[in-house]
Every structure is written in C-alpha cells, then in structure tokens.
Backbone as JSON, one array per atom type, in Angstrom:
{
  "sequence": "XXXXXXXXXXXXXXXXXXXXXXXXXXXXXXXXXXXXXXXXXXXXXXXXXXXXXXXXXXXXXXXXXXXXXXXXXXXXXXXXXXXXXXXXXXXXXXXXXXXXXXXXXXXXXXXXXXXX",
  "N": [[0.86, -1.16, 0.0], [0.73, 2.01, -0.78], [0.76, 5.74, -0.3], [0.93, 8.75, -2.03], [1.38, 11.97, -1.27], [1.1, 15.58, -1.99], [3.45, 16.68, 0.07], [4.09, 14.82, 1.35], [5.08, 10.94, 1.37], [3.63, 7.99, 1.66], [4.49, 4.33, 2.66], [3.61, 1.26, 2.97], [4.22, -2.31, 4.39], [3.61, -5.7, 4.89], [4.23, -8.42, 6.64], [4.03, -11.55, 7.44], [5.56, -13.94, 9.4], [8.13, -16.86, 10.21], [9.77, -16.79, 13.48], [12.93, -15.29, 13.75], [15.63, -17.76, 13.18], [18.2, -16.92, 14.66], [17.74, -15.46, 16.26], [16.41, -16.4, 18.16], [18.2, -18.15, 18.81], [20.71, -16.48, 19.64], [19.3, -15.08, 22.34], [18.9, -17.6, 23.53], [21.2, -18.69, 23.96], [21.91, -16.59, 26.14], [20.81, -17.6, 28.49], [18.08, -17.43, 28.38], [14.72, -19.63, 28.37], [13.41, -21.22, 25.62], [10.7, -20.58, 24.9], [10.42, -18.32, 26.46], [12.2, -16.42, 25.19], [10.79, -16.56, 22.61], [8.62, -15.01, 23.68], [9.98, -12.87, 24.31], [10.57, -11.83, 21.8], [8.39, -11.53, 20.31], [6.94, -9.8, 22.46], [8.66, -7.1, 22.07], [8.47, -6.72, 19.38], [5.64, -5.85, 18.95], [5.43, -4.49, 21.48], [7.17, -2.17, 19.69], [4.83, -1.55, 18.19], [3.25, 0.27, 19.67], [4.28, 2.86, 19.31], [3.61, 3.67, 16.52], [0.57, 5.41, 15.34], [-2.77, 4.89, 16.43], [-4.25, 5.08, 14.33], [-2.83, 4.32, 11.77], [-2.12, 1.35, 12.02], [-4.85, 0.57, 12.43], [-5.64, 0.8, 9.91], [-3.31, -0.97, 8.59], [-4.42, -3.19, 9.6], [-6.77, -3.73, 8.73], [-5.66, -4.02, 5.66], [-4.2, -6.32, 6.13], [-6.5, -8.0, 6.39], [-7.91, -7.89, 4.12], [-6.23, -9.19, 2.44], [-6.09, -11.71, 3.21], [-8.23, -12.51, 2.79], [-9.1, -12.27, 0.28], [-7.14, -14.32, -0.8], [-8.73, -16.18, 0.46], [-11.18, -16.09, -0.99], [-10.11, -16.77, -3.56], [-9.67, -19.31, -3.53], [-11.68, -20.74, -2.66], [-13.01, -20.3, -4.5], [-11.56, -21.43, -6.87], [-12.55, -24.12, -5.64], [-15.17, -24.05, -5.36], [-16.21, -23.8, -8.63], [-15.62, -26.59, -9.04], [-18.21, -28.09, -7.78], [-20.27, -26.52, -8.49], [-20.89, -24.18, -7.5], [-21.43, -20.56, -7.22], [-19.33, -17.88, -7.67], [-20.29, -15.69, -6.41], [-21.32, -16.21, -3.46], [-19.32, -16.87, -1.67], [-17.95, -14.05, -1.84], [-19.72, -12.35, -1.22], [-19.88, -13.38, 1.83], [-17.53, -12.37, 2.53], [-17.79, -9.7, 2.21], [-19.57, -9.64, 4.19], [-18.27, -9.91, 6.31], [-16.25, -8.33, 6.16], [-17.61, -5.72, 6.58], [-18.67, -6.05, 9.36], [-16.43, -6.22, 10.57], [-15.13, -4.29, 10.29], [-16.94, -2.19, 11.55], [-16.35, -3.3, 14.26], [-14.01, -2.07, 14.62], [-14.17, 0.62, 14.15], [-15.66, 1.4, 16.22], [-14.02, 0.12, 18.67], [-12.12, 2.33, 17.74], [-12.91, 4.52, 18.94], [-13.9, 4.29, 21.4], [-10.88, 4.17, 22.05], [-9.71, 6.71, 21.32], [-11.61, 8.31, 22.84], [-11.24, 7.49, 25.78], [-8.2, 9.13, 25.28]],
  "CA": [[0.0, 0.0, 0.0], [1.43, 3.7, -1.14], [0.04, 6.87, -0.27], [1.81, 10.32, -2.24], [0.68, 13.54, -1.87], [2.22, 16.76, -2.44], [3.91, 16.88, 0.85], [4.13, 13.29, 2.14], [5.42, 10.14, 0.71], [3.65, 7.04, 2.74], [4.25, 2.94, 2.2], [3.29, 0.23, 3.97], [4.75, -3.55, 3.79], [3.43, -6.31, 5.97], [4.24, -9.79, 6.47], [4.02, -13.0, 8.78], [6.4, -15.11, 9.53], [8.52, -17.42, 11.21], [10.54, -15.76, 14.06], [14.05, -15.79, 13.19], [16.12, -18.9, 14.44], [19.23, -16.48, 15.03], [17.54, -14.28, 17.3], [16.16, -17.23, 19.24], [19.78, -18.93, 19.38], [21.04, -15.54, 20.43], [18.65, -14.91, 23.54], [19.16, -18.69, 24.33], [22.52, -18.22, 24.3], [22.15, -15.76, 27.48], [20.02, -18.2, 29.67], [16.44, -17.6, 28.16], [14.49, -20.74, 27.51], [12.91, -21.0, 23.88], [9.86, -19.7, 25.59], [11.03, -16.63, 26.99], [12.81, -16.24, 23.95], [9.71, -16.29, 21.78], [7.54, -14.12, 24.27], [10.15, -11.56, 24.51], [10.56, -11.53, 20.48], [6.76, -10.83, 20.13], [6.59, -8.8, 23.22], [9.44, -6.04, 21.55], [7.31, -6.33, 18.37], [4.45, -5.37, 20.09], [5.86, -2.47, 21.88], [7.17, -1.07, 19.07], [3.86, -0.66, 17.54], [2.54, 1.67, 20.1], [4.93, 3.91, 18.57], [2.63, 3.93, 15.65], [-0.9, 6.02, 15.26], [-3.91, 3.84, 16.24], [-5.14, 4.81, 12.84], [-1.95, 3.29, 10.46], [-2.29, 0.36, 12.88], [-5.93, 0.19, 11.93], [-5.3, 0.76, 8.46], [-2.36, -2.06, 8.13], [-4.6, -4.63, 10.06], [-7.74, -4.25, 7.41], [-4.92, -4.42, 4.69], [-3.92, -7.56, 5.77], [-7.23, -9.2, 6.44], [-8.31, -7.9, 3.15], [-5.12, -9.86, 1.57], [-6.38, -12.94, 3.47], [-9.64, -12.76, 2.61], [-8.6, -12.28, -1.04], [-6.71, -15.74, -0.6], [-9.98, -17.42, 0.19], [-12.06, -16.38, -1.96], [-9.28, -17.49, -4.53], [-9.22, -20.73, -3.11], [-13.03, -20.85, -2.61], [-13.45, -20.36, -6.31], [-11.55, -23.01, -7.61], [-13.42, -25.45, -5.31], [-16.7, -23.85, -5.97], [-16.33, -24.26, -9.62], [-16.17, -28.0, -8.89], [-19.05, -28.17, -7.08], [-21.18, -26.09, -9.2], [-21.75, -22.98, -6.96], [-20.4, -19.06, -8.43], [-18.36, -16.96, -6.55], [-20.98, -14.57, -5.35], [-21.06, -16.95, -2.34], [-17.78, -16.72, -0.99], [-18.1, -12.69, -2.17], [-21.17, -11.9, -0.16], [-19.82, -13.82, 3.23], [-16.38, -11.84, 2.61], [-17.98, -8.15, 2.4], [-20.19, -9.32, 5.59], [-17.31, -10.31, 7.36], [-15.71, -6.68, 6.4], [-18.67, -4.41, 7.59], [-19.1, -6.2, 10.55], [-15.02, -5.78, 10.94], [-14.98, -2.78, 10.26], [-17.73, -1.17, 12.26], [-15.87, -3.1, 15.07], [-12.66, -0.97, 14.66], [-14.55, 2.29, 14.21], [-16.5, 1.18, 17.93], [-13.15, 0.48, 19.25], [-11.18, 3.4, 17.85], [-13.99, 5.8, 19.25], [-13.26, 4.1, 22.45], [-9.69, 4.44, 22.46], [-9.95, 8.41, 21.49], [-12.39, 9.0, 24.15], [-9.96, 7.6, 26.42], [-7.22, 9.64, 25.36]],
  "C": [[0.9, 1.22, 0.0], [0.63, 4.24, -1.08], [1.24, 8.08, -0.78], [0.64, 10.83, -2.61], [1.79, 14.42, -1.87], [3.81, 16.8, -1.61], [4.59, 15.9, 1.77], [4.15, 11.68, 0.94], [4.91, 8.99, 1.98], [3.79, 5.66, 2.11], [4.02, 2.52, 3.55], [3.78, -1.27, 3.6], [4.26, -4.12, 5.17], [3.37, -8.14, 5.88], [4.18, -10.45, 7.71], [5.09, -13.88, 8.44], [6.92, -15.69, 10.25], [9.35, -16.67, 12.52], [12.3, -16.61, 13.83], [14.79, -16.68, 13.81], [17.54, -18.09, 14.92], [18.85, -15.81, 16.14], [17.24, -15.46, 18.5], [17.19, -17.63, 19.81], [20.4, -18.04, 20.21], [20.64, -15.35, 22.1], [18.76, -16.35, 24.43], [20.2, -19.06, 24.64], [22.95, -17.41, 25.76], [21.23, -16.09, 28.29], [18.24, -18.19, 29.41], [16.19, -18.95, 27.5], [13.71, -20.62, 26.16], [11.7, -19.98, 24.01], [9.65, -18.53, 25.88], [11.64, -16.18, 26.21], [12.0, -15.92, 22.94], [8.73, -14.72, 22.52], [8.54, -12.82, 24.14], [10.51, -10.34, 22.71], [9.56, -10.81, 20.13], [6.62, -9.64, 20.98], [7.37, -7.32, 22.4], [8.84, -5.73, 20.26], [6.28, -5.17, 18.58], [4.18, -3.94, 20.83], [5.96, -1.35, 20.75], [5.85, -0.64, 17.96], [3.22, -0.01, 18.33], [3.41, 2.62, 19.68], [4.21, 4.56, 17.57], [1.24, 4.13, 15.99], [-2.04, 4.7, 15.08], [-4.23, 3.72, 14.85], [-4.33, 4.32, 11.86], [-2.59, 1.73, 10.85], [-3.91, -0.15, 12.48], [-6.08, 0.14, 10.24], [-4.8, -0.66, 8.25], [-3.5, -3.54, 8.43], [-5.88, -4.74, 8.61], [-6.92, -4.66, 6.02], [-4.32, -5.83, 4.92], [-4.61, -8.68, 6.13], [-8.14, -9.28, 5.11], [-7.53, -9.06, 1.92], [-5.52, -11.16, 1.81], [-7.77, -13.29, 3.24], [-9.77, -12.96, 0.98], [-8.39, -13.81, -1.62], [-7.77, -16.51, -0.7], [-10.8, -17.47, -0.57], [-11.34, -17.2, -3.76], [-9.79, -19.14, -4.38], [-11.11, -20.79, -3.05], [-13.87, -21.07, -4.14], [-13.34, -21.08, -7.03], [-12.43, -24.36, -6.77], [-14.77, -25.32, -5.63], [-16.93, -24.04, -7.89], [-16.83, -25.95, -9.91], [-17.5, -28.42, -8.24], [-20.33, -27.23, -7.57], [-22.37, -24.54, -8.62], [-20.89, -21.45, -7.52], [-19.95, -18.93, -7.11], [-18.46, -15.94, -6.15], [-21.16, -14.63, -4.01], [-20.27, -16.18, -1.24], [-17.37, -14.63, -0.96], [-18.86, -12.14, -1.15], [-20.71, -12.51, 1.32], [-18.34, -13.09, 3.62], [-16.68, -9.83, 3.18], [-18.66, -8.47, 3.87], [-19.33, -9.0, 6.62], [-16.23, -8.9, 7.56], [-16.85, -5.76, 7.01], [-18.58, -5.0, 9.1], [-17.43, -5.33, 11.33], [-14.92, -4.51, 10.73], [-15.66, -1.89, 11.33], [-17.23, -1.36, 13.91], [-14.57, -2.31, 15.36], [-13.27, 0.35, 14.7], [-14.96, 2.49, 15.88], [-14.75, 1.55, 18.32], [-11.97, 1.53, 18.93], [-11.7, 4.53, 18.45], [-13.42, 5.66, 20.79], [-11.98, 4.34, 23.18], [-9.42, 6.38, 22.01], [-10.75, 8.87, 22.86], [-11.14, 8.63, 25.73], [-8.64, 8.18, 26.82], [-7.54, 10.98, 25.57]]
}
C-alpha cells in the first residue's frame, strides 16, 4: 500500500512469519528458555507498535485481512467451480465479514480516542 501527496510520501509492507532462528539462538545463548525467547521476540514487536498512530495500525490490520480474505475467496473459487456454486457466495460472506469488521474498529477506535 502507497500513499503520495504533495507533501508526504507514505508505504506500507506487511508480512508473517517465522521468528528468526538467530535471534532465538542468540537470547538462548544468554540463559532464556525458547519460551522466553519467543515471548520476549513478540513482546518487543508489540511495543514497538505503540509507537505507531492507532489509525496506520488500523489501516495495516484491514490491509492484511483484506489480503487474506482475497486468498480465500481465490481458493473458494476453484473449489466452488467444482461443485457447481459461483463466486458470489464466498463474495457476499467476505464483504459481511468486512462491515461487521470494520464497524468493530470504528467502535473500538472511538473508544480508544475517548480515552485519550
């Protein structure tokens, strides 16, 4: 995802993955067990996205359940072909599944403004 305007140049990149086995070896290297090694990987993650504006943070997460939702209906399509149903289906249970998601992020970003 890219955003330019006149004044501002924005991207976004977001992935999943494994956590790296160097960092684990590292931290287990200085007495943490794999465990504590994983939690404190995620946990420093974690932190550093309160650094970032609730609202990117809300942004990035619909961008990457839109990407996974994308995926299924892919995958939904070729099996529904076999099976002799379209791919308005899988379409129509995808947009529900965004309004509903969505209107819960707007609830809880209202919440977390009023808060602040």
């Amino acid at each position: 995802m890219e955003i330019d305007e006149e004044e501002s140049s924005i991207s976004h990149e977001a992935s999943v993955g494994k956590i790296n086995d160097e960092q684990l070896f590292y931290l287990e290297s200085r007495g943490l067990s794999e465990n504590e090694a994983v939690n404190m990987i995620v946990l420093g993650f974690i932190a550093g996205m309160r650094n970032v504006g609730f609202q990117y943070f809300f942004y990035a997460l619909i961008f990457v359940i839109l990407e996974a939702i994308s995926v299924l209906i892919f995958l939904w399509a070729g099996s529904s072909k076999l099976l002799g149903v379209g791919i308005a289906i899988p379409v129509l249970i995808a947009l529900v599944y965004m309004v509903i998601f969505v209107r819960y992020m707007l609830k809880l970003e209202k919440k977390v403004s009023e808060e602040n």
